[in-house]
PDB file of C-alpha atoms and ligand atoms in Angstrom:
ATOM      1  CA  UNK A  26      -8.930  13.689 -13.197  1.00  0.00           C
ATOM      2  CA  UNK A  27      -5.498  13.836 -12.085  1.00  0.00           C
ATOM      3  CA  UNK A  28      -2.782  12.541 -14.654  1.00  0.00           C
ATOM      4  CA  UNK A  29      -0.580   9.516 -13.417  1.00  0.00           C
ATOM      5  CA  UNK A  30       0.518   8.005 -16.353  1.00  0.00           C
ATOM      6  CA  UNK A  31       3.966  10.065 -16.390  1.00  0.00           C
ATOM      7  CA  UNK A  32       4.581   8.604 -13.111  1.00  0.00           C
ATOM      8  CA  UNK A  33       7.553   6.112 -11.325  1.00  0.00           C
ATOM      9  CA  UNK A  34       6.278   4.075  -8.705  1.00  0.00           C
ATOM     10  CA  UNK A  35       8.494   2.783  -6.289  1.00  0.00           C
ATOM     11  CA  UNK A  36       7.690   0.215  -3.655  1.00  0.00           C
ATOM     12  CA  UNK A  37       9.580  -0.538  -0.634  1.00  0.00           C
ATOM     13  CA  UNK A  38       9.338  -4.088   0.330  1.00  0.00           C
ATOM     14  CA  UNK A  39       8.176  -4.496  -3.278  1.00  0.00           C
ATOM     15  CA  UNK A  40       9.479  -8.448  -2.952  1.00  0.00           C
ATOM     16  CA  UNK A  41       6.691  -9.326  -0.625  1.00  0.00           C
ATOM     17  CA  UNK A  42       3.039 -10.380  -1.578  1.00  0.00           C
ATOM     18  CA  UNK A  43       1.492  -7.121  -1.261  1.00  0.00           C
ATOM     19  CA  UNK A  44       4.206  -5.143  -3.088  1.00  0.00           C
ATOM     20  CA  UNK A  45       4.587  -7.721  -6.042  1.00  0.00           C
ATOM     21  CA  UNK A  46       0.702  -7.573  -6.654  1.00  0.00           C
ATOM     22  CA  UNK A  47       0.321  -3.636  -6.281  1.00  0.00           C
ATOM     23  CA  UNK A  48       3.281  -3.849  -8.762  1.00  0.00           C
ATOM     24  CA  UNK A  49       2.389  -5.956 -11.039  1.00  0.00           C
ATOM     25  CA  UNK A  50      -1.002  -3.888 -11.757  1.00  0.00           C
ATOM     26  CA  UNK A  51       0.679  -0.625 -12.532  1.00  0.00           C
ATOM     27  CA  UNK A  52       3.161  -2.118 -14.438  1.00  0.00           C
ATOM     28  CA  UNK A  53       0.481  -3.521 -16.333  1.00  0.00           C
ATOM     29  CA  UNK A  54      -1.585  -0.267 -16.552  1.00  0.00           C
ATOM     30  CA  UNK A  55       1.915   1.102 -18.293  1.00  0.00           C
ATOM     31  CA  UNK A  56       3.617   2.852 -15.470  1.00  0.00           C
ATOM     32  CA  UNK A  57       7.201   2.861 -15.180  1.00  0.00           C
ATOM     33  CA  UNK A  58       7.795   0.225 -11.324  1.00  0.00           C
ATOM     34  CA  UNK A  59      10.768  -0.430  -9.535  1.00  0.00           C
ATOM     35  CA  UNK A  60      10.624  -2.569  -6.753  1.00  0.00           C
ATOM     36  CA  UNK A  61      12.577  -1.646  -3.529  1.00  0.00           C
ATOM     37  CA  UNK A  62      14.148  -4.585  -1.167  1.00  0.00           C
ATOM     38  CA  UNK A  63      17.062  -3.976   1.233  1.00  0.00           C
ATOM     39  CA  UNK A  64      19.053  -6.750  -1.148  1.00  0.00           C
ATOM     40  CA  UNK A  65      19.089  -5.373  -4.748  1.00  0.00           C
ATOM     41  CA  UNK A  66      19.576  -8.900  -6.369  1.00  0.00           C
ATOM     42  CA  UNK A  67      16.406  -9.698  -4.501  1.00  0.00           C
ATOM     43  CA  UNK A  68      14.279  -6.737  -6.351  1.00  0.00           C
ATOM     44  CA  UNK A  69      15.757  -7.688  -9.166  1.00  0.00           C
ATOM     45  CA  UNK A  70      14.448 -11.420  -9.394  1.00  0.00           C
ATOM     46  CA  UNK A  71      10.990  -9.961  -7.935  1.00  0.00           C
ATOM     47  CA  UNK A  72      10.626  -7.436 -10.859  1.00  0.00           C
ATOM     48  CA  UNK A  73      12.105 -10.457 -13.379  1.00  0.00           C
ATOM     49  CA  UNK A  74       9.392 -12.930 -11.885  1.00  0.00           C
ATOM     50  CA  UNK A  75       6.093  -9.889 -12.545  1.00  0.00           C
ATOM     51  CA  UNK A  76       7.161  -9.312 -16.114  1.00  0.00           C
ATOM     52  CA  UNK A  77       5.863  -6.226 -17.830  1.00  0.00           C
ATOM     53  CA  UNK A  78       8.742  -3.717 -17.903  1.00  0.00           C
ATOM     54  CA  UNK A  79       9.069  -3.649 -13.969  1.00  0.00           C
ATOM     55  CA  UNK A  80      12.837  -3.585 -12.584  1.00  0.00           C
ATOM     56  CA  UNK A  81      14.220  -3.569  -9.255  1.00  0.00           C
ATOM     57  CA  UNK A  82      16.522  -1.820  -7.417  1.00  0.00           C
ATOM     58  CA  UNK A  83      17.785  -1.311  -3.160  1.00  0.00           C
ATOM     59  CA  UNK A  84      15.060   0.476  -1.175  1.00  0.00           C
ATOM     60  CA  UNK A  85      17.207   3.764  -0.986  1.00  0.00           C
ATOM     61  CA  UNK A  86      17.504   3.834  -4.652  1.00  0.00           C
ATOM     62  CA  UNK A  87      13.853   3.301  -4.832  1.00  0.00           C
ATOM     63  CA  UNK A  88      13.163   6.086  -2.631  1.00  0.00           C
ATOM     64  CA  UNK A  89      15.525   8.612  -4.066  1.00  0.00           C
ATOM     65  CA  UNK A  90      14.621   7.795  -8.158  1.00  0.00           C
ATOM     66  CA  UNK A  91      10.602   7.426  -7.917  1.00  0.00           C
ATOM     67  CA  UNK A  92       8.096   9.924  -8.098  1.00  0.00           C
ATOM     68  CA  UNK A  93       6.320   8.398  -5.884  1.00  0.00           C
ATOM     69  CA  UNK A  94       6.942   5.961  -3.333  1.00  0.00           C
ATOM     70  CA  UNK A  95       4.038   2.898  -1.787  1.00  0.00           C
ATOM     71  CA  UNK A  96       5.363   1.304   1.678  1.00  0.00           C
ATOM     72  CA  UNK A  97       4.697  -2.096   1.699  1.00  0.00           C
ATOM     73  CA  UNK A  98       6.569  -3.948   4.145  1.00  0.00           C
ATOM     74  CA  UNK A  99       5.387  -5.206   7.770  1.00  0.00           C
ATOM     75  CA  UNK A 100       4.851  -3.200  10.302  1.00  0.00           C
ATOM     76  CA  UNK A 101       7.487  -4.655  12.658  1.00  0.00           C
ATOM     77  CA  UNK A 102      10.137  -2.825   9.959  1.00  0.00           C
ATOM     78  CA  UNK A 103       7.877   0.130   9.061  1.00  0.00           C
ATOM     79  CA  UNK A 104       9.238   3.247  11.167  1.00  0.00           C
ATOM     80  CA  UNK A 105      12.800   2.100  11.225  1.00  0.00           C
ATOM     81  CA  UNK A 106      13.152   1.836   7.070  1.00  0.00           C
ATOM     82  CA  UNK A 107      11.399   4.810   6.922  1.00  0.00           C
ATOM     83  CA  UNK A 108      13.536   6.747   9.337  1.00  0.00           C
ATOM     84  CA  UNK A 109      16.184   5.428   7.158  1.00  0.00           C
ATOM     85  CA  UNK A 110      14.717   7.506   4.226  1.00  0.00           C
ATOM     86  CA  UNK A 111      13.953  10.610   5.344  1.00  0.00           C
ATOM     87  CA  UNK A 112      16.058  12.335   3.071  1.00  0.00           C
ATOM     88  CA  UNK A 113      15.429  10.114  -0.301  1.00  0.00           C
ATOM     89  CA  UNK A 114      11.682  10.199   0.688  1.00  0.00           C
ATOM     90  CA  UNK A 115      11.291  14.301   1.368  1.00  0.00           C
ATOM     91  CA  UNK A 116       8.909  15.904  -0.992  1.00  0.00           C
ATOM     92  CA  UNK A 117       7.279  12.937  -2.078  1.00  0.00           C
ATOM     93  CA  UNK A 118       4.293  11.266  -2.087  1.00  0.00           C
ATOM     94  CA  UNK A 119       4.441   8.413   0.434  1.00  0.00           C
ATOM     95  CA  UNK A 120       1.826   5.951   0.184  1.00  0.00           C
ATOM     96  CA  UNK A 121       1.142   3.646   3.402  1.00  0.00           C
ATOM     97  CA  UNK A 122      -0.586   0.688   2.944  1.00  0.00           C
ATOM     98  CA  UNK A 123       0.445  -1.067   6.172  1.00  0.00           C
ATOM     99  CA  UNK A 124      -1.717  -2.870   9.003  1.00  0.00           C
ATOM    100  CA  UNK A 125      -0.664  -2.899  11.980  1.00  0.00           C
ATOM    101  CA  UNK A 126      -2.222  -6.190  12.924  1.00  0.00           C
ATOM    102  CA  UNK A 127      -1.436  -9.204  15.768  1.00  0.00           C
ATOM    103  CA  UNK A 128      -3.236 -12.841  15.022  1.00  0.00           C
ATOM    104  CA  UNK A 129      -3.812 -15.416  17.848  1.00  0.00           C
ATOM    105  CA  UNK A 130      -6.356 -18.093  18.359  1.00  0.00           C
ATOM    106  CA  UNK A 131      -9.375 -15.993  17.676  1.00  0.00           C
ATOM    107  CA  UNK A 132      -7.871 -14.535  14.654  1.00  0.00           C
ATOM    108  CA  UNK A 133      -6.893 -10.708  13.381  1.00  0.00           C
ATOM    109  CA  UNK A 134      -6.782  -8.048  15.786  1.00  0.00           C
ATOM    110  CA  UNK A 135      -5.781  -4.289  15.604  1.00  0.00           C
ATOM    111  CA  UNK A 136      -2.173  -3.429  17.603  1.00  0.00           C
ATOM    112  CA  UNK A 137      -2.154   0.136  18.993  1.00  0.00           C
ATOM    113  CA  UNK A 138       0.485   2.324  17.698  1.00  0.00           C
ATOM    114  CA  UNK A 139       1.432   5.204  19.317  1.00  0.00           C
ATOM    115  CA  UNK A 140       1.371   7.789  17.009  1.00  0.00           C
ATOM    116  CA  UNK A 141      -2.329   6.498  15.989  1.00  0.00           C
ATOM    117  CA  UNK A 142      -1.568   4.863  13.202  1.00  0.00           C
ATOM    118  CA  UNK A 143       1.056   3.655  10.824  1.00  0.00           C
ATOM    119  CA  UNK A 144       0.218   5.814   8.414  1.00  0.00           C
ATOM    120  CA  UNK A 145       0.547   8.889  11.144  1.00  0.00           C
ATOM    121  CA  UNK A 146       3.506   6.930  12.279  1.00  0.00           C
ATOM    122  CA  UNK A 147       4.688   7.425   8.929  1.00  0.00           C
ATOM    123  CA  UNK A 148       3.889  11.185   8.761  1.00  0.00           C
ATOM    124  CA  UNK A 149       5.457  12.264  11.926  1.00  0.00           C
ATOM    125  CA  UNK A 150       8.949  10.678  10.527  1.00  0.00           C
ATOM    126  CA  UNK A 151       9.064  11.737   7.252  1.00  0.00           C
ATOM    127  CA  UNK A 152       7.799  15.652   7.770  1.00  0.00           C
ATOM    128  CA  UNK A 153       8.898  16.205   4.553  1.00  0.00           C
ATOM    129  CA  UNK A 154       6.940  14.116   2.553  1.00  0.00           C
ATOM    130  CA  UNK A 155       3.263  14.026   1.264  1.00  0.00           C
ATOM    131  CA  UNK A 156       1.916  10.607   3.374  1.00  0.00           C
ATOM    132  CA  UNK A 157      -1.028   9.251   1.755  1.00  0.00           C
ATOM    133  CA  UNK A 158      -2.754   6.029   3.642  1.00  0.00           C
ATOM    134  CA  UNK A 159      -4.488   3.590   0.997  1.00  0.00           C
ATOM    135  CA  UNK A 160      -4.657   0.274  -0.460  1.00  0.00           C
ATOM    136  CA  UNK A 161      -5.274  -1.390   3.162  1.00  0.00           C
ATOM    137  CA  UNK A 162      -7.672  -4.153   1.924  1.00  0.00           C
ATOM    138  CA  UNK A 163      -6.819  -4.930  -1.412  1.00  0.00           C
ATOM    139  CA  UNK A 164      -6.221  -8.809  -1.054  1.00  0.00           C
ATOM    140  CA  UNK A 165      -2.267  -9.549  -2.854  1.00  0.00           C
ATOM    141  CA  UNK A 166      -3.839 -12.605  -4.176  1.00  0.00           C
ATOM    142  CA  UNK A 167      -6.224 -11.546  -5.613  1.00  0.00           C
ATOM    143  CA  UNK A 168      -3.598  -8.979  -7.456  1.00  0.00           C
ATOM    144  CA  UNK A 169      -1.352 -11.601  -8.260  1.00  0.00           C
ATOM    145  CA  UNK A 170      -4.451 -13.852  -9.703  1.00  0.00           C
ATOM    146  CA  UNK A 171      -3.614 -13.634 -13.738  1.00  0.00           C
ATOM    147  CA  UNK A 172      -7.637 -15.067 -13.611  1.00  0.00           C
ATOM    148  CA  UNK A 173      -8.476 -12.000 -11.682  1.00  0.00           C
ATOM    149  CA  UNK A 174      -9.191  -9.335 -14.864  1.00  0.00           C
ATOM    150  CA  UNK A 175     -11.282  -7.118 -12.688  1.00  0.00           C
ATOM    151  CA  UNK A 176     -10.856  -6.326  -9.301  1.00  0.00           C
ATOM    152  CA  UNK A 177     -13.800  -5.586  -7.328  1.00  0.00           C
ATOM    153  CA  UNK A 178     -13.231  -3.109  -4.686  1.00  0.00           C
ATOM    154  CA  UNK A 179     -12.863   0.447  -3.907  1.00  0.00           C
ATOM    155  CA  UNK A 180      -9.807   1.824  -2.512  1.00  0.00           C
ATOM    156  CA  UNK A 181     -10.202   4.057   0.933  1.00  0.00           C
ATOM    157  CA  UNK A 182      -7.521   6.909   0.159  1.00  0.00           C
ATOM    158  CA  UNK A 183      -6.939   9.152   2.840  1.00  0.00           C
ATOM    159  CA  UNK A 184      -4.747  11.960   3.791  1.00  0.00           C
ATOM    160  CA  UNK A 185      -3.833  15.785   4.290  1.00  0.00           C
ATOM    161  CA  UNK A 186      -2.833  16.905   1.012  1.00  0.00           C
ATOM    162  CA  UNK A 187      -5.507  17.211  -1.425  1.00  0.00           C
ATOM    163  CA  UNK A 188      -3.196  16.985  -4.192  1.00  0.00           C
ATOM    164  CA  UNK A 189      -1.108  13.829  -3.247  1.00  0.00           C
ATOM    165  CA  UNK A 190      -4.911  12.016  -2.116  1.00  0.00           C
ATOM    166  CA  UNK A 191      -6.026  13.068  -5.685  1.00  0.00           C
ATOM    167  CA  UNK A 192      -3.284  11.719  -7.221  1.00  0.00           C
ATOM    168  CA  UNK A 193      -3.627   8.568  -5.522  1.00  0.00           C
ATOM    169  CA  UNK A 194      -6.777   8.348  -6.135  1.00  0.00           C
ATOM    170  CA  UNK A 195      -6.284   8.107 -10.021  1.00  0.00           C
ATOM    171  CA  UNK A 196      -3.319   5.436  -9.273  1.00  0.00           C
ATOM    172  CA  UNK A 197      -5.743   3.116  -7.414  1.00  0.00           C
ATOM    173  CA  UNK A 198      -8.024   3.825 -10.870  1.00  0.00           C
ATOM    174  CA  UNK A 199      -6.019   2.450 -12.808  1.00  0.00           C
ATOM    175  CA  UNK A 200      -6.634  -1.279 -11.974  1.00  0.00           C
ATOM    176  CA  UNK A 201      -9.084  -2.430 -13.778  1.00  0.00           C
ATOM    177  CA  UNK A 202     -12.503  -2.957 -11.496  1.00  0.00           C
ATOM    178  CA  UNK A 203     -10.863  -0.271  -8.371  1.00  0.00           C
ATOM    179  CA  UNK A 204     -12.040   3.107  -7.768  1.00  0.00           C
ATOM    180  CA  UNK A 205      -9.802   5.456  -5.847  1.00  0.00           C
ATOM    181  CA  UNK A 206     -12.547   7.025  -2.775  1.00  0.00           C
ATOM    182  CA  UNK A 207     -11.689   9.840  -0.657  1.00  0.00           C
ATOM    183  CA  UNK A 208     -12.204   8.325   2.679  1.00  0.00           C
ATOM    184  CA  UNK A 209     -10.628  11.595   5.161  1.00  0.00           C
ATOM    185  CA  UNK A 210      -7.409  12.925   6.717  1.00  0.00           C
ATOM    186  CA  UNK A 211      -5.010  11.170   8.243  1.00  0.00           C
ATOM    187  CA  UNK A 212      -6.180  11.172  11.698  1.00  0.00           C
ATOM    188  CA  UNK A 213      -9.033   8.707  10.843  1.00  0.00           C
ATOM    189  CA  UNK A 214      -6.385   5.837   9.484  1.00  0.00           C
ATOM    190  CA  UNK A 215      -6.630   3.685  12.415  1.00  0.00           C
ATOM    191  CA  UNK A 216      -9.786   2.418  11.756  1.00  0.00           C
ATOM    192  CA  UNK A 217      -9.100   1.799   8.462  1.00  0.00           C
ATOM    193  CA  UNK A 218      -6.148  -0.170   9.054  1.00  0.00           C
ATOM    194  CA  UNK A 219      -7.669  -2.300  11.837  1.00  0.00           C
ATOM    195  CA  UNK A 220     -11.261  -2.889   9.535  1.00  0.00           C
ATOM    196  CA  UNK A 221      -8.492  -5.474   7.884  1.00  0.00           C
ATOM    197  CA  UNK A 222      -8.957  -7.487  10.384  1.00  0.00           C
ATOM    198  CA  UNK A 223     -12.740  -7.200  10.371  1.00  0.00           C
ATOM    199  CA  UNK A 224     -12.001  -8.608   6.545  1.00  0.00           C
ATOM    200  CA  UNK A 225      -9.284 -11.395   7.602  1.00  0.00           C
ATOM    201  CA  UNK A 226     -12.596 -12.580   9.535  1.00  0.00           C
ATOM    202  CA  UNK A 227     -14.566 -12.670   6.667  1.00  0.00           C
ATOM    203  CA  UNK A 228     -12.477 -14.093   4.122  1.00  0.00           C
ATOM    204  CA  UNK A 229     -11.466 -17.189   6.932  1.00  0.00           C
ATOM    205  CA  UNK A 230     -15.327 -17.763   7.354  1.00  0.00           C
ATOM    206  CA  UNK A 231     -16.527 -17.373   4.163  1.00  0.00           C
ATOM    207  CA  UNK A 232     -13.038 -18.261   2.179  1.00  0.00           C
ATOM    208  CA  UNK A 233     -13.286 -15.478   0.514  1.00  0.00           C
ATOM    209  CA  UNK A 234     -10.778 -12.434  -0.874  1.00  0.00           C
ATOM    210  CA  UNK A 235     -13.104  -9.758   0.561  1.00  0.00           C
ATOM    211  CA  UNK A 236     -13.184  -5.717  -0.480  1.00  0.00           C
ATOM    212  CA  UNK A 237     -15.014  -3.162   0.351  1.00  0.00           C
ATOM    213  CA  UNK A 238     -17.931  -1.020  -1.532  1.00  0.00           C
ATOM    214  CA  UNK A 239     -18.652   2.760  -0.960  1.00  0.00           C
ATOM    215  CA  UNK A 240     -22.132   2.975  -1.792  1.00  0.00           C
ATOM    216  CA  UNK A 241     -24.187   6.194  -2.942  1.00  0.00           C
ATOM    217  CA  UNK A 242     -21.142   7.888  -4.126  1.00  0.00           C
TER     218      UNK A 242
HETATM  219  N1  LIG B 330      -0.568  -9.335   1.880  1.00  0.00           N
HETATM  220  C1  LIG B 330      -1.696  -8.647   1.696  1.00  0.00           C
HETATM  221  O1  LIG B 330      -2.685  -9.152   1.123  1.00  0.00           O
HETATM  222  C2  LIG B 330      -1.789  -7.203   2.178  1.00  0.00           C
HETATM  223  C3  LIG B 330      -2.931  -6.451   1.848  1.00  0.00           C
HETATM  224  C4  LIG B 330      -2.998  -5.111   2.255  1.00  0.00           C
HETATM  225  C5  LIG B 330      -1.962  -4.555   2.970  1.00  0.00           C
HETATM  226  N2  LIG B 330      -0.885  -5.307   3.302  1.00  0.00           N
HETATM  227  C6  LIG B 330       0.198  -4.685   4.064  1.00  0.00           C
HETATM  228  O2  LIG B 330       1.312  -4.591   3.203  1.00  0.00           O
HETATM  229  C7  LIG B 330       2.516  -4.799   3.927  1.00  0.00           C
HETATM  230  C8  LIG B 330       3.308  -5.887   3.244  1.00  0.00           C
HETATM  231  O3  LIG B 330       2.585  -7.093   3.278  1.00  0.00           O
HETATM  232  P1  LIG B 330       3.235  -8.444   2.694  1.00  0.00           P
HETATM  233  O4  LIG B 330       2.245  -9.508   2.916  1.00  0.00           O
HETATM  234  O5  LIG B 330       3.737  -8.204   1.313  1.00  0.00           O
HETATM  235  O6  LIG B 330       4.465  -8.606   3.724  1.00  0.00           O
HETATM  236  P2  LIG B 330       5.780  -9.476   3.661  1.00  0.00           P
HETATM  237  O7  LIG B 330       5.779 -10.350   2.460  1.00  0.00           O
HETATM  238  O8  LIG B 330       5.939 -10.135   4.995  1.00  0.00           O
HETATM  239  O9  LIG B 330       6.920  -8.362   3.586  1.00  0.00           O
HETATM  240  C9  LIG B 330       7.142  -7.568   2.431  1.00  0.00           C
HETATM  241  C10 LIG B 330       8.630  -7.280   2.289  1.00  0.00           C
HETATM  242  O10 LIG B 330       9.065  -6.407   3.326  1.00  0.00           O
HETATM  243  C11 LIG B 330      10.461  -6.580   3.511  1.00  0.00           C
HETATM  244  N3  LIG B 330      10.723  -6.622   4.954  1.00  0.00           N
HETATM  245  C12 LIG B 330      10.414  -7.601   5.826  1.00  0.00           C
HETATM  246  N4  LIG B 330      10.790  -7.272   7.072  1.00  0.00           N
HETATM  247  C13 LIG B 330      11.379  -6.047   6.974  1.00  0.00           C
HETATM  248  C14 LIG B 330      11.991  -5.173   7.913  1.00  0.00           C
HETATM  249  N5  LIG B 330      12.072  -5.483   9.204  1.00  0.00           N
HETATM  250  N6  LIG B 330      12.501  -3.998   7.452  1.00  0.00           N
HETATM  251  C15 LIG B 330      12.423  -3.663   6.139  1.00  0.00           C
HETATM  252  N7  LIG B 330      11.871  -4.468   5.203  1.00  0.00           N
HETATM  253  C16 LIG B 330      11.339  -5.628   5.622  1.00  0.00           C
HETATM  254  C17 LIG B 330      10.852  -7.879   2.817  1.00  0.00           C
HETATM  255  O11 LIG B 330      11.580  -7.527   1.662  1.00  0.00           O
HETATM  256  P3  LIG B 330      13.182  -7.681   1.515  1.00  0.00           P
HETATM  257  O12 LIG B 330      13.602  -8.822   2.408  1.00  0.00           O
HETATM  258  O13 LIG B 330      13.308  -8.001   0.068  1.00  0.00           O
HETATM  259  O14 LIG B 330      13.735  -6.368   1.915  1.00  0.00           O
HETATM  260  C18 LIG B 330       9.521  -8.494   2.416  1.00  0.00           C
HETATM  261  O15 LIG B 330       9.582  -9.207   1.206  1.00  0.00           O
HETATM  262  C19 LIG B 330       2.119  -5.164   5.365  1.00  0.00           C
HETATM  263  O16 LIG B 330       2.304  -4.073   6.213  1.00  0.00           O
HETATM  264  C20 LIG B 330       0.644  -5.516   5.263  1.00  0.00           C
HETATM  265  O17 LIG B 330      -0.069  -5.154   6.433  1.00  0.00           O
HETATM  266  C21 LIG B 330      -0.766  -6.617   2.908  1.00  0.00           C
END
């Protein structure tokens, strides 16, 4: 079992839902968080608002001062920040937990991205780095939820690197309830990323916070 509890996480876009909730639960499990925004002040009152030794800092610090770095902004801003931190980001482990999704009148769907997916999108501008794709369907409310002592789901984790998947792996273990699953390379992201909106469905049908279950593993 890979050891992560000597690690920084950094997350860009760290103000938002997702980012707050990822942060909250390492910060809880005892890892050092800073949360990334493009306005500092703003990281700061998100780190101020999740308690438990978080701080907060501009997303370039973020990127250049963590050991490892989650992405969690939408994908509208996703390539463009991270071209913006090549060079902060390079020899890192970059974790991508964004979907690419559009919503009209019949609900979620996937948007095609042209480098397959934005966790590929990711890879191909940041060379450098170690890009890991995970935490696509972990719900932020049901991170945020203080109620919530267990979360139920596992965590698809996929990438290149053994290493950097292992490693990220053990991260998503450390929420109480997750377990970290190997789920392939890279190349097989996109259907990860668009199965969220296979779970948006659910949880509007069934009002639900829906994960997923690996079974016979
Ligand atoms: N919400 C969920 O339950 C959930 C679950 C799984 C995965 N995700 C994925 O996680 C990502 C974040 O989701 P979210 O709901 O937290 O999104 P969000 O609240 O809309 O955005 C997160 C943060 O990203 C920053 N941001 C917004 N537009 C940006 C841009 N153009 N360039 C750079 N930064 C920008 C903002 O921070 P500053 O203004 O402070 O810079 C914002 O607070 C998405 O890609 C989503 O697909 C979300």
């Amino acid at each position: 079992m890979t050891d992560v509890s000597g690690l920084s996480i950094g997350i860009l876009g760290g103000t938002g839902d997702q980012g707050k909730g990822l942060a909250r639960r390492f910060a809880l499990a005892g890892l050092k968080v800073v949360i990334g925004s493009r306005r500092a002040e703003r990281a700061r009152e998100a780190a101020e608002s999740i308690g438990a030794g978080a701080t907060g800092a501009d997303n370039a610090v973020v990127a250049a001062e963590c050991d490892l770095v989650i992405v969690a902004v939408p994908y509208d801003g996703h390539k463009a920040l991270l071209e913006s931190l090549a060079t902060q980001l390079a020899g890192k482990i970059v974790v991508d937990c964004v979907n690419p999704l559009g919503f009209d009148k019949q609900g979620a769907y996937a948007l095609p991205v042209e480098e397959g997916s934005a966790a590929q999108q990711a890879a191909a501008v940041l060379p450098e780095s170690r890009v890991v794709a995970a935490f696509h369907h972990v719900s932020a409310v049901v991170l945020m939820d203080p109620a919530v002592e267990k979360v139920d789901l596992d965590v698809l984790v996929l990438g290149d690197d053994r290493e950097a998947t292992d490693t990220v792996q053990a991260l998503a273990d450390l929420i109480p309830g997750v377990r970290g699953v190997y789920g392939g390379r890279l190349r097989n992201a996109f259907q990860v990323e668009a199965l969220t909106a296979n779970i948006i469905s659910v949880n509007r049908r069934y009002k639900a916070h829906a994960g997923i279950r690996v079974t016979d593993i």
